[in-house]
XYZ file of C-alpha atoms in Angstrom:
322
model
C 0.000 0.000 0.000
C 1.434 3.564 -0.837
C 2.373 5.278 1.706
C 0.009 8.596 2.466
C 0.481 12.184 2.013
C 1.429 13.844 4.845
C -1.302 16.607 5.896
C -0.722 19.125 9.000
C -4.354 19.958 10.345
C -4.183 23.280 12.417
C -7.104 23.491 14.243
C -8.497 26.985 15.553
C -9.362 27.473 19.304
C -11.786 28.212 20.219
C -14.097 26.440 17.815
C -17.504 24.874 18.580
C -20.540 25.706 20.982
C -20.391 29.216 22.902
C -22.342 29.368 26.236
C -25.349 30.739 24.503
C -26.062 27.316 22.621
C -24.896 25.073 25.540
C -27.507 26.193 27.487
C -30.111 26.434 24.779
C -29.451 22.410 24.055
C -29.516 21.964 27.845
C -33.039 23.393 28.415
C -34.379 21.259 25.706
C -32.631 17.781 27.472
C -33.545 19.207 30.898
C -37.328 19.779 29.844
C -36.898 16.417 28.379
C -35.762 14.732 31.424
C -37.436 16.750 33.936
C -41.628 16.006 32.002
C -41.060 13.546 29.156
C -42.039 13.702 26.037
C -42.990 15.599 24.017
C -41.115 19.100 24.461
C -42.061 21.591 21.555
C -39.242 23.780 20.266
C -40.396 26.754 18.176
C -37.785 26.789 15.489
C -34.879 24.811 15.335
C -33.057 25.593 18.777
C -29.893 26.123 17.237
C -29.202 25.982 13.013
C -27.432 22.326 13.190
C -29.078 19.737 11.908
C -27.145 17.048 13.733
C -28.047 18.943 16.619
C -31.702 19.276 15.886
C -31.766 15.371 14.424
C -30.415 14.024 17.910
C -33.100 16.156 20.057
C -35.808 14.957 17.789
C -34.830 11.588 18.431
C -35.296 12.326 22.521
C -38.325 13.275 21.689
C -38.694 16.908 20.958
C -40.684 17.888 18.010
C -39.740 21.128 15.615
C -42.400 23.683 14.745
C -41.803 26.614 12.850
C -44.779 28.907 14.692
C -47.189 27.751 17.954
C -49.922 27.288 15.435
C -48.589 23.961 15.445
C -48.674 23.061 18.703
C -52.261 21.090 19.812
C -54.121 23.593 22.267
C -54.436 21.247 24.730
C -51.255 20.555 25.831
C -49.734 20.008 28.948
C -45.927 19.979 27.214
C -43.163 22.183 27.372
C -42.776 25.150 24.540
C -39.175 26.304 24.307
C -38.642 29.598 22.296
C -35.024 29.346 20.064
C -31.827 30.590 20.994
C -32.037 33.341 19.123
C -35.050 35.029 20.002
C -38.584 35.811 19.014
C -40.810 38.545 18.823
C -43.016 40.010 21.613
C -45.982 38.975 20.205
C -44.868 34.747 20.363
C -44.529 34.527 24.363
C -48.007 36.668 24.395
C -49.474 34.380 22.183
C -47.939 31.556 24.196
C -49.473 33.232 27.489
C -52.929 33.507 25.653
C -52.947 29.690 24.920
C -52.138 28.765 28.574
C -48.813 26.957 27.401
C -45.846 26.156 29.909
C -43.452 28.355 27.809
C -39.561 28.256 28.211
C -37.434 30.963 26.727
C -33.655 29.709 25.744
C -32.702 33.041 24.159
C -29.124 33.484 24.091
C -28.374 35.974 26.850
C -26.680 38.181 24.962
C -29.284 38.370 22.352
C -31.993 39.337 25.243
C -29.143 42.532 25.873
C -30.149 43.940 22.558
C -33.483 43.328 22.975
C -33.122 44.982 25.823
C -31.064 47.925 24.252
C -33.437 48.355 21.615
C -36.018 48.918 24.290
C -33.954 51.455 26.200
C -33.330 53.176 22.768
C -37.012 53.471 22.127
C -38.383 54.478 25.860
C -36.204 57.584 25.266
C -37.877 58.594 21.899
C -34.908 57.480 19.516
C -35.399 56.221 16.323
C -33.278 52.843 15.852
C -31.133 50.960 13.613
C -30.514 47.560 13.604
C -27.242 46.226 11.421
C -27.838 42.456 10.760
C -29.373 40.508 7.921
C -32.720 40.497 7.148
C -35.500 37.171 7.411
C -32.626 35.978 10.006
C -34.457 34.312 13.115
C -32.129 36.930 15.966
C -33.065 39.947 13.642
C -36.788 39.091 13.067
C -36.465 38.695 17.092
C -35.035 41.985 17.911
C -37.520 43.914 15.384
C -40.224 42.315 17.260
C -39.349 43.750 20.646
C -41.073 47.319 19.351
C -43.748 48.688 16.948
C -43.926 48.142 13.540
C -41.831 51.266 11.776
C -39.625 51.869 15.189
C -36.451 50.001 13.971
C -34.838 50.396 10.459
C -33.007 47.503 8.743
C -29.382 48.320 8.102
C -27.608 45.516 5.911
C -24.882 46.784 3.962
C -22.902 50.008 4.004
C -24.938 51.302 1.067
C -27.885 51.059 3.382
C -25.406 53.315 6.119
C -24.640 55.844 3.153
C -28.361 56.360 1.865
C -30.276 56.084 4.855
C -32.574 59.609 5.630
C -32.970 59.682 9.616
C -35.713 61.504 10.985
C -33.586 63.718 12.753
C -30.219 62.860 12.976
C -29.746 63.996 16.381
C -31.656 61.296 17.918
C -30.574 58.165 16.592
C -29.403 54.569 18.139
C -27.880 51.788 16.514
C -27.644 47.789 17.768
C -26.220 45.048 15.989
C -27.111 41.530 15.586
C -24.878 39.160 17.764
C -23.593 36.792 15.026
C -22.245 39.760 12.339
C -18.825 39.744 10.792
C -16.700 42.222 13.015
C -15.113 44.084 10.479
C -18.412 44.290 8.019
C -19.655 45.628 10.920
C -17.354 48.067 12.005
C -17.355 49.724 8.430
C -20.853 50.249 8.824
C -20.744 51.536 12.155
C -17.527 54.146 11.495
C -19.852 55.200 8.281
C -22.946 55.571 10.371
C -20.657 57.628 13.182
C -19.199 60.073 10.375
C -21.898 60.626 8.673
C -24.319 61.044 12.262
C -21.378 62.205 15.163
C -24.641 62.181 17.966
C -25.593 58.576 16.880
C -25.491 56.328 20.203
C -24.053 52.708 20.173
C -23.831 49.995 22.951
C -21.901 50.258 25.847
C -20.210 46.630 24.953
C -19.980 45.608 21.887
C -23.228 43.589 20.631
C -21.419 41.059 18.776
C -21.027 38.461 20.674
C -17.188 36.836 22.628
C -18.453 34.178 20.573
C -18.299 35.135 17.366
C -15.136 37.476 17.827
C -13.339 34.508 18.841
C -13.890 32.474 16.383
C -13.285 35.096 13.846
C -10.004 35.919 15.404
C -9.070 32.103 15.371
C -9.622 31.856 11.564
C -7.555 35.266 10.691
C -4.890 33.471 12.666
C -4.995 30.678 10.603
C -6.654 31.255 7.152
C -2.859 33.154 5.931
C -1.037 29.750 6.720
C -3.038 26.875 5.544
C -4.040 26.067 1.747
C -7.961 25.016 2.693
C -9.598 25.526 5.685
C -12.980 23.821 6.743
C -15.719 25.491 9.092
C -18.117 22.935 10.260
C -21.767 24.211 10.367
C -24.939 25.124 8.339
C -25.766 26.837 5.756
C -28.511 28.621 7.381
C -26.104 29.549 10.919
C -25.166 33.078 10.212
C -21.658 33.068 12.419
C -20.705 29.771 10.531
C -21.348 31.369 7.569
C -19.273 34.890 8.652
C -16.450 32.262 9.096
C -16.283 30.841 5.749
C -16.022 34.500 4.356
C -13.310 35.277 7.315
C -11.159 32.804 5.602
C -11.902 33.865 2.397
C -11.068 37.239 3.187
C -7.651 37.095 4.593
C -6.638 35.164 1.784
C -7.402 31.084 1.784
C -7.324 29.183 -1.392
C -10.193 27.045 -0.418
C -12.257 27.929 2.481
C -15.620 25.725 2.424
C -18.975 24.789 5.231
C -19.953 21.407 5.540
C -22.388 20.011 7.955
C -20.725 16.540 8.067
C -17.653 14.573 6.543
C -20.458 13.578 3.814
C -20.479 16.924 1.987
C -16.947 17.192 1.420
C -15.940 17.420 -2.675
C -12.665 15.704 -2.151
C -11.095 17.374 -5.627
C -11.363 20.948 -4.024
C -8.461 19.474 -1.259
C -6.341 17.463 -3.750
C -2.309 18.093 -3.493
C -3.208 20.357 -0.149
C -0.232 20.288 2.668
C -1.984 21.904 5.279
C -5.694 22.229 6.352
C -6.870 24.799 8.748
C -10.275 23.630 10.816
C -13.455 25.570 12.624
C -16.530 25.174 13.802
C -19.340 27.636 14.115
C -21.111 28.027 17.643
C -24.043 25.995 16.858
C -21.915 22.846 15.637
C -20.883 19.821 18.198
C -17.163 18.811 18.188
C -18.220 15.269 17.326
C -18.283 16.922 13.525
C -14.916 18.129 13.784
C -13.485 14.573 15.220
C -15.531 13.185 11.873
C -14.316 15.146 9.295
C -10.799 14.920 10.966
C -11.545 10.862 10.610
C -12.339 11.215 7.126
C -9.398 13.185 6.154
C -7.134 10.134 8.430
C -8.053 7.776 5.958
C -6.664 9.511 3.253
C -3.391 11.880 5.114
C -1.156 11.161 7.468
C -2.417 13.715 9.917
C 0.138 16.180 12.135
C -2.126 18.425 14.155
C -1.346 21.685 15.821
C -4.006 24.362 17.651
C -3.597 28.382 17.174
C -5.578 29.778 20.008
C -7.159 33.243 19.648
C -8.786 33.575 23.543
C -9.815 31.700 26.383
C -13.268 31.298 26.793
C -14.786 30.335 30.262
C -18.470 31.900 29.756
C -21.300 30.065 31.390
C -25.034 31.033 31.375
C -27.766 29.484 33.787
C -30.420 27.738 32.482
C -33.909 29.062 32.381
C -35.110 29.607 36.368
C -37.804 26.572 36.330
C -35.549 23.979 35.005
C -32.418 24.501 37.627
C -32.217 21.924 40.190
C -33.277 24.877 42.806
C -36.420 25.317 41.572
C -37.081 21.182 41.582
C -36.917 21.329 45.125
C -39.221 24.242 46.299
């Protein structure tokens, strides 16, 4: 048997699940655990399917709005990690349902900013992408018309504010950092008043990760992020990699999707995963790649993350014994 290629995997840290989508899974296998099946989750809890496929298989079941749900049930409704609009818990409330809210905490701050913003008569842009779950979310904290859609820099250059004294701007959590900061330095020139967050709204998560890949994308001649199509900071790290320069820089869900031509005569491969995607990915398309390289692997680090976020009050072990 020939002997194979050598390949040098450098993979990015940190990579994976952020504390946001830990403890969204978590309240799903808690509710799970805690009163059986079934456990409703409005919209896929995170955007991974092997994520969503493994929960389904414990016995939650996936609906898009509560219309779905039976009226008479006496099962758990968990609301998505990232967010939804005023008007779902209400409608929850109206149908008597046992709601649980897994919103990242960090996506609840802008919700929360957004509110602030609009208590004290601003008028408010939001920079994210539109028909995205977080974003439909956060323009459902407030009244139709109270929030303005910013999604490119264009958008920053030819927007007309009311008065452009008086105007706000939050970000969705999942953004690339430096799209994002071009819109935000052309929104500050061209409106000096404009207020912004205290802390920046994207989240450690996603700065992390993005700071892992510019590490790495410059050395490596392909790099991999494992994660959806449909997960925005998975997708932000594809075009991260692109960006600062990558030959091949691809998403896959799962060693399955690979197109093996687009790594053919490669000597180094540079591997991520987006915060909604399990490590058990990473260890498969790593697998995959072992059958055909002789694998050396090395990590670049970019931060240390230790963030942790409680689960939802009525499913911590407190609130069991009461």
């Amino acid at each position: 048997m020939p002997a194979k290629p050598d390949l040098r995997i450098v993979l990015c840290s940190p990579r994976g699940f952020c504390a946001g989508v830990v403890r969204a899974i978590d309240t799903v296998e808690r509710a799970l655990a805690i009163y059986g099946a079934p456990v409703y989750v409005r919209h896929e809890i995170v955007h991974n399917r092997y994520v969503v496929d493994s929960l389904k298989t414990k016995g939650a079941i996936f609906v898009e709005e509560l219309a779905e749900i039976p009226d008479n049930t006496n099962a758990p409704v968990v609301f998505s990690a990232h967010g939804v609009p005023k008007s779902v818990p209400a409608d929850a409330r109206a149908r008597n349902f046992f709601s649980l809210d897994a919103t990242c905490p960090l996506v609840t701050k802008v919700h929360r900013e957004a509110a602030i913003h609009f208590k004290r008569g601003r008028e408010i842009l939001l920079i994210g992408h539109s028909h995205h779950p977080e974003v439909v979310g956060t323009l459902g904290q407030l009244p139709t018309g109270a929030v303005t859609l910013i999604e490119t820099a264009d958008d920053a250059k030819t927007f007309t504010p009311k008065d452009p004294n008086n105007l706000a701007f939050v970000t969705q959590t999942t953004l690339s950092i430096d799209d994002t900061a071009e819109i935000v330095a052309l929104l500050k020139e061209r409106f000096p008043n404009i207020n912004g967050p205290h802390k920046e709204d994207i989240c450690y998560a996603t700065t992390n990760r993005q700071l892992a890949v510019k590490k790495v994308a410059p050395v490596v001649d392909a790099l991999i992020v494992v994660g959806a199509p449909n997960s925005s900071n998975s997708q932000r790290l594809r075009e991260v990699a692109e960006r600062e320069g990558c030959p091949v820089s691809v998403l896959a869900q799962r060693a399955s999707d690979l197109d093996w031509s687009r790594f053919e005569g490669i000597k180094s491969l540079g591997i991520t995963a987006g915060a909604s995607a399990p490590e058990v990915i990473v260890e498969e398309i790593m697998g995959a790649f072992a059958e055909r390289f002789e694998l050396h692997v090395e990590t670049v680090s970019a931060a240390e993350e230790n963030e942790f976020f409680p689960l939802p009050r009525s499913l911590r072990p407190e609130a069991a014994a009461e």
